CSV table of C-alpha atoms in Angstrom, one decimal:
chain,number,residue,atom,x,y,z
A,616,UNK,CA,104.8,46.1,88.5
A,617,UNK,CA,102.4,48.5,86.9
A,618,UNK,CA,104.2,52.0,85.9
A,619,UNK,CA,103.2,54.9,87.4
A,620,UNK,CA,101.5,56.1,84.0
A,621,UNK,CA,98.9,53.8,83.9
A,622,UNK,CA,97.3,54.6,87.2
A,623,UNK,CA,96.1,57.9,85.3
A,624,UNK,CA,92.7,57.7,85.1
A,625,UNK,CA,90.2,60.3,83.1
A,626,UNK,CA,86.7,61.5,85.2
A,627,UNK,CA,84.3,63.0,84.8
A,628,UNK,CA,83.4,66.5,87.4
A,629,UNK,CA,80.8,64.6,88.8
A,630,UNK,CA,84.2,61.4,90.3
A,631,UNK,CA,85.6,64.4,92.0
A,632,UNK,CA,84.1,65.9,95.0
A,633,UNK,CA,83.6,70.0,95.4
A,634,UNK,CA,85.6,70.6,97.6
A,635,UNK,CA,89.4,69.4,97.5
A,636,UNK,CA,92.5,69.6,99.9
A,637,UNK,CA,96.0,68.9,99.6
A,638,UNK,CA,97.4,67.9,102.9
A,639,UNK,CA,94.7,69.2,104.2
A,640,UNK,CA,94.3,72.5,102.8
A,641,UNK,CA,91.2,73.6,100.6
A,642,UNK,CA,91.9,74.2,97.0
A,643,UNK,CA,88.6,74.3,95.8
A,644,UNK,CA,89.4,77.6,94.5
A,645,UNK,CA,91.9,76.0,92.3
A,646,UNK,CA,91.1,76.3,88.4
A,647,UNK,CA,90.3,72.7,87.2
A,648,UNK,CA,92.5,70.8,84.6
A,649,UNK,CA,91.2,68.0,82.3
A,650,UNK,CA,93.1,65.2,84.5
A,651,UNK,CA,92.5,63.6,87.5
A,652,UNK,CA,95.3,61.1,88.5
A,653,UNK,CA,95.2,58.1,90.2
A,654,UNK,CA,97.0,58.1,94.2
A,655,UNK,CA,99.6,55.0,94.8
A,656,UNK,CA,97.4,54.3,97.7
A,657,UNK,CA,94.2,53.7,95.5
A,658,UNK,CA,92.4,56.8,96.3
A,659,UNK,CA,91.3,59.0,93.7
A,660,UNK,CA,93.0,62.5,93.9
A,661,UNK,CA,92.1,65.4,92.1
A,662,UNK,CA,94.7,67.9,92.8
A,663,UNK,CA,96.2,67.5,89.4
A,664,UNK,CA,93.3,68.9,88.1
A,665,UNK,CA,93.1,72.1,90.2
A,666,UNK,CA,96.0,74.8,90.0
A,667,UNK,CA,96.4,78.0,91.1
A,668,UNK,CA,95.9,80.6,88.0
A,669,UNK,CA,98.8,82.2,86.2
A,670,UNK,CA,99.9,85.2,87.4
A,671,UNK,CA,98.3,87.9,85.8
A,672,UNK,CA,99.9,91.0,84.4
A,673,UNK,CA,101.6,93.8,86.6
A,674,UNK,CA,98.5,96.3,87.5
A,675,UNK,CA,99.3,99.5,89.7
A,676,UNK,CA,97.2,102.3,90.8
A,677,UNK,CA,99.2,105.4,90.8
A,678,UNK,CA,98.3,107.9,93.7
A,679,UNK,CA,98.2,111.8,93.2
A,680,UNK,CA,101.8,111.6,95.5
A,681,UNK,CA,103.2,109.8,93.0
A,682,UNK,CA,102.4,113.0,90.2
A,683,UNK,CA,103.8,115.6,92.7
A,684,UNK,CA,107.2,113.1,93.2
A,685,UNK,CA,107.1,112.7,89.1
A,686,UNK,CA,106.9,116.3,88.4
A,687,UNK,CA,109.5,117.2,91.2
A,688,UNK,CA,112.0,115.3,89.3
A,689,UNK,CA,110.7,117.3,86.3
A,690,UNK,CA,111.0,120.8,87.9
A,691,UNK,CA,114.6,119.4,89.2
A,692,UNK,CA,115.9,116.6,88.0
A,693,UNK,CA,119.1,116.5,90.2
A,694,UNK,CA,116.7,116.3,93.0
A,695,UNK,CA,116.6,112.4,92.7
A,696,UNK,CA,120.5,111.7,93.7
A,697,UNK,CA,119.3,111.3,97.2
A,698,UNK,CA,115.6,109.9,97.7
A,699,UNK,CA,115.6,111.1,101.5
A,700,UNK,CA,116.2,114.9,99.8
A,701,UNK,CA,113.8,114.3,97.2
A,702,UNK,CA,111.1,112.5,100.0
A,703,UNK,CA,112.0,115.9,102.2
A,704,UNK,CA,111.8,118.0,99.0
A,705,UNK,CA,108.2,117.0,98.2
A,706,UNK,CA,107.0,116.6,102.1
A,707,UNK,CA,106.7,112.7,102.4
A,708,UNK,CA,108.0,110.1,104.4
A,709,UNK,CA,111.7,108.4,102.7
A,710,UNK,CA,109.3,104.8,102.8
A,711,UNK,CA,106.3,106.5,100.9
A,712,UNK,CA,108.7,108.4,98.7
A,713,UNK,CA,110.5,105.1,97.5
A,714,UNK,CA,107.1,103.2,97.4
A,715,UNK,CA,106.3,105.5,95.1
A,716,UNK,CA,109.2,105.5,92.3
A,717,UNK,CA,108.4,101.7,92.8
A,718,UNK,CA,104.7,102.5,91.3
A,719,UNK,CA,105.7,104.7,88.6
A,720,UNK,CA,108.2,102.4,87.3
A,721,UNK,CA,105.8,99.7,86.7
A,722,UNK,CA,103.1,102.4,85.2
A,723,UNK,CA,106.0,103.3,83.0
A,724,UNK,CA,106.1,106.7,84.1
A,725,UNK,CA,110.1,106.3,85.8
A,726,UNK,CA,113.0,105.0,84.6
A,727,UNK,CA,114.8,103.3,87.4
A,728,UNK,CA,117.5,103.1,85.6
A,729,UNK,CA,118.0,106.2,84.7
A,730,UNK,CA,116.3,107.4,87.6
A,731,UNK,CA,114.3,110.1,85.9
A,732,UNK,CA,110.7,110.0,84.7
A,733,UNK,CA,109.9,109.0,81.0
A,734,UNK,CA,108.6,112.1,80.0
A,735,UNK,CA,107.0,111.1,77.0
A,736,UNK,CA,104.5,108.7,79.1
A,737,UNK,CA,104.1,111.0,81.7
A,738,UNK,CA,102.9,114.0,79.6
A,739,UNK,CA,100.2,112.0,78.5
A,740,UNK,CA,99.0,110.7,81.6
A,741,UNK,CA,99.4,114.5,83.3
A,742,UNK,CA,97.2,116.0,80.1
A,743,UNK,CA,94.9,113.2,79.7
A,744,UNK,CA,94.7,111.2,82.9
A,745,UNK,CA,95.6,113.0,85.4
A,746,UNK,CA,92.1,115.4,85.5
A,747,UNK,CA,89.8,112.6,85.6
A,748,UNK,CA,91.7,110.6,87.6
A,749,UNK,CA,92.2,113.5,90.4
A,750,UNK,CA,89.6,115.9,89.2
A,751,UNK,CA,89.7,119.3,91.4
A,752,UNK,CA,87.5,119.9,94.2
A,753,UNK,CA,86.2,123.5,95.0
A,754,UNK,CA,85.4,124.5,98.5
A,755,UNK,CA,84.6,127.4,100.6
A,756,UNK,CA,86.4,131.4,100.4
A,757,UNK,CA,89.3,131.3,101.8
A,758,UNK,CA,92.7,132.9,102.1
A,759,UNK,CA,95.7,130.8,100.4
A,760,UNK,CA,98.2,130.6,97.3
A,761,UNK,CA,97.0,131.4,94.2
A,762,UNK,CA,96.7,128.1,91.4
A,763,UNK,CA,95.8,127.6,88.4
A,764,UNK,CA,95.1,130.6,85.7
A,765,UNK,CA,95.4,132.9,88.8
A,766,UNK,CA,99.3,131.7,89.2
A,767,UNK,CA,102.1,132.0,87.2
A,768,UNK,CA,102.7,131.2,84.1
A,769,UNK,CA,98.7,131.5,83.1
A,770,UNK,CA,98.0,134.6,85.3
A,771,UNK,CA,100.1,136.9,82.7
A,772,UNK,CA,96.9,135.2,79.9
A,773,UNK,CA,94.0,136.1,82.8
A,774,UNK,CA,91.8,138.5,84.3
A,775,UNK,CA,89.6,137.1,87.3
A,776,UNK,CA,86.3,136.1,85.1
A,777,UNK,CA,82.8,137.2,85.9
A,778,UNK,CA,82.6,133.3,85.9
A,779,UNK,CA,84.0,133.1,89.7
A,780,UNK,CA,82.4,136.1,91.5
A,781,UNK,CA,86.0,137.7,91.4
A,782,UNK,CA,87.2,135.1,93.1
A,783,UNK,CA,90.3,133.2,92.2
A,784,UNK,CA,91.4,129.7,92.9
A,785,UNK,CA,93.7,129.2,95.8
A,786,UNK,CA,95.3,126.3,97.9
A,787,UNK,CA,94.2,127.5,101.3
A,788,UNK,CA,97.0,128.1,103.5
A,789,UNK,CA,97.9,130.0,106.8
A,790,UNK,CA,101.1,131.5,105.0
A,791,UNK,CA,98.6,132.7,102.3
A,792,UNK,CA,97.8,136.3,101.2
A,793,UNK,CA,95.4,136.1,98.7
A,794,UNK,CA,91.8,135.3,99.2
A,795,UNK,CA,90.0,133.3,96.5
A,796,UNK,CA,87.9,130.0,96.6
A,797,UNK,CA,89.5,126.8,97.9
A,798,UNK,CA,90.7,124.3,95.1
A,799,UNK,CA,92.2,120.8,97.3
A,800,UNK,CA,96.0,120.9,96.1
A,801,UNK,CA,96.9,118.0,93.8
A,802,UNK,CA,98.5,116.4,97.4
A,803,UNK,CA,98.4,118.0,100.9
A,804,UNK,CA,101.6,118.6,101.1
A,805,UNK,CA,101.9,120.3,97.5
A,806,UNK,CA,101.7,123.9,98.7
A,807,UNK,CA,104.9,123.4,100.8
A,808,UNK,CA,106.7,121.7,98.2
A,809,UNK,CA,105.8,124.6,95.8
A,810,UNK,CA,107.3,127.0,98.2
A,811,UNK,CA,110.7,125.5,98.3
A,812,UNK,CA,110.5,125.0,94.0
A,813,UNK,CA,109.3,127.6,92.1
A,814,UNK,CA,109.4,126.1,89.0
A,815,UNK,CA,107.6,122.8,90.3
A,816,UNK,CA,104.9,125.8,91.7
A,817,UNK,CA,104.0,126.5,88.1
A,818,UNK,CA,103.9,122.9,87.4
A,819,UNK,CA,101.3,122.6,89.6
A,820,UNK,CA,99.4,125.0,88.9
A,821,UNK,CA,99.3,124.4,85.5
A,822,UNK,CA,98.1,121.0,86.8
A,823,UNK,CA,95.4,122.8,88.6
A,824,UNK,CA,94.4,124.6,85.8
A,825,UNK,CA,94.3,120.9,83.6
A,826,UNK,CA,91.9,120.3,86.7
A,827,UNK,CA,89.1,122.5,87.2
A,828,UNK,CA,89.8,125.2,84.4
A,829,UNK,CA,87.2,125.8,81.5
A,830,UNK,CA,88.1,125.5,78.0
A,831,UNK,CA,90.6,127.9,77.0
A,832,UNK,CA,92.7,127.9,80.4
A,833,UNK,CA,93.1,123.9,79.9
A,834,UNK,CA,94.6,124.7,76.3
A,835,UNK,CA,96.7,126.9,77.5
A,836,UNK,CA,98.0,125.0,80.7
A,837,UNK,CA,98.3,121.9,77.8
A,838,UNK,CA,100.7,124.1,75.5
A,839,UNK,CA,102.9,125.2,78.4
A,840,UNK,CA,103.2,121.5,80.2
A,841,UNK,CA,104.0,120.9,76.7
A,842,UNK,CA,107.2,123.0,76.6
A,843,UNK,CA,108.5,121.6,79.8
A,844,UNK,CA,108.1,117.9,79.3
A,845,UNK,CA,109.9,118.4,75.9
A,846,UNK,CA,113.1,120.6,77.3
């Protein structure tokens, strides 16, 4: 009887046809091996040289929900002993809110562990990720809440420059008193959550400023994020 290793038999691409099935499903998409190896029946079957690729590395795309939830914890970071307070807290659904520690942890940015963010990682990514990967976006005049060097702590640094007509960056808002130029809130439901949390209020804004401020604001806003991911 002839063992099962010598019915392996080398070809070349051109023995094995494009496209090949395994009980009847295509594999063609399958990265090809060196082998090919011989069926019992006598038919030549090429599945040993196609596999499916190694997985590739953990990849994540972190969503500007996922900052706000991040820097909640920052502003309080008792908040996360009950996700449904924290997803209440920060004005998203409980499924969203846990999706979203889920994303963090594999950016690094959360310890689940611990259950608090790893604050070294996510200072860099708020200073130098963070305002080109959700750059500001100005709109129309409007009456809101003051943001960025018009909101605590930068508005004790500021007078309203020449540079905006006056005018002062605010997230438009019905509850707002102030009217400026619209600046789209890190996430929609940021305003509200700022309410409730006045410390995470100057987080944001400081955010903000990181955002769409000109030089001297964004150094400042840098130096005061600085303090707080370090306390």
């Amino acid at each position: 009887m002839v063992s099962r290793s010598r019915m392996v038999t080398v070809l070349s691409s051109t023995d094995c046809p494009s496209t090949v099935t395994q009980n009847g499903v295509p594999i063609s998409s399958w990265r090809p091996q060196e082998t090919f190896s011989h069926s019992l029946v006598g038919t030549i079957d090429c599945v040993s040289r196609f596999r499916k690729p190694e997985p590739t590395n953990n990849t994540v795309m972190i969503k500007p929900q996922d900052v706000l939830i991040l820097l909640k914890l920052v502003a309080a970071p008792t908040s996360r002993s009950s996700l449904s307070a924290l997803a209440f807290n920060v004005g998203v659904g409980l499924s969203e809110a846990h999706r979203s520690l889920e994303r963090s942890a594999v950016a690094r940015l959360y310890d689940p562990e611990q259950q608090k963010p790893v604050l070294a990682h996510l200072r860099e990514f708020v200073l130098h990720g963070v305002p080109y990967a959700f750059p500001a976006e100005r709109g129309e005049v409007t009456r809101g809440i003051p943001t960025g060097f018009a909101a605590p702590p930068l508005n004790q640094h500021f007078h309203v420059p020449e540079a905006t007509s006056g005018l002062i960056p605010v997230w438009p808002s019905a509850k707002g008193k102030t009217m400026g130029y619209s600046l789209k809130p890190l996430y929609r439901s940021a305003p509200e959550a700022a309410e409730r949390d006045p410390a995470l209020y100057e987080l944001l804004t400081l955010v903000d400023a990181l955002r769409e401020g000109r030089a001297r604001e964004r150094n400042l806003a840098a130096k005061e994020l600085e303090k707080r991911f370090s306390s």
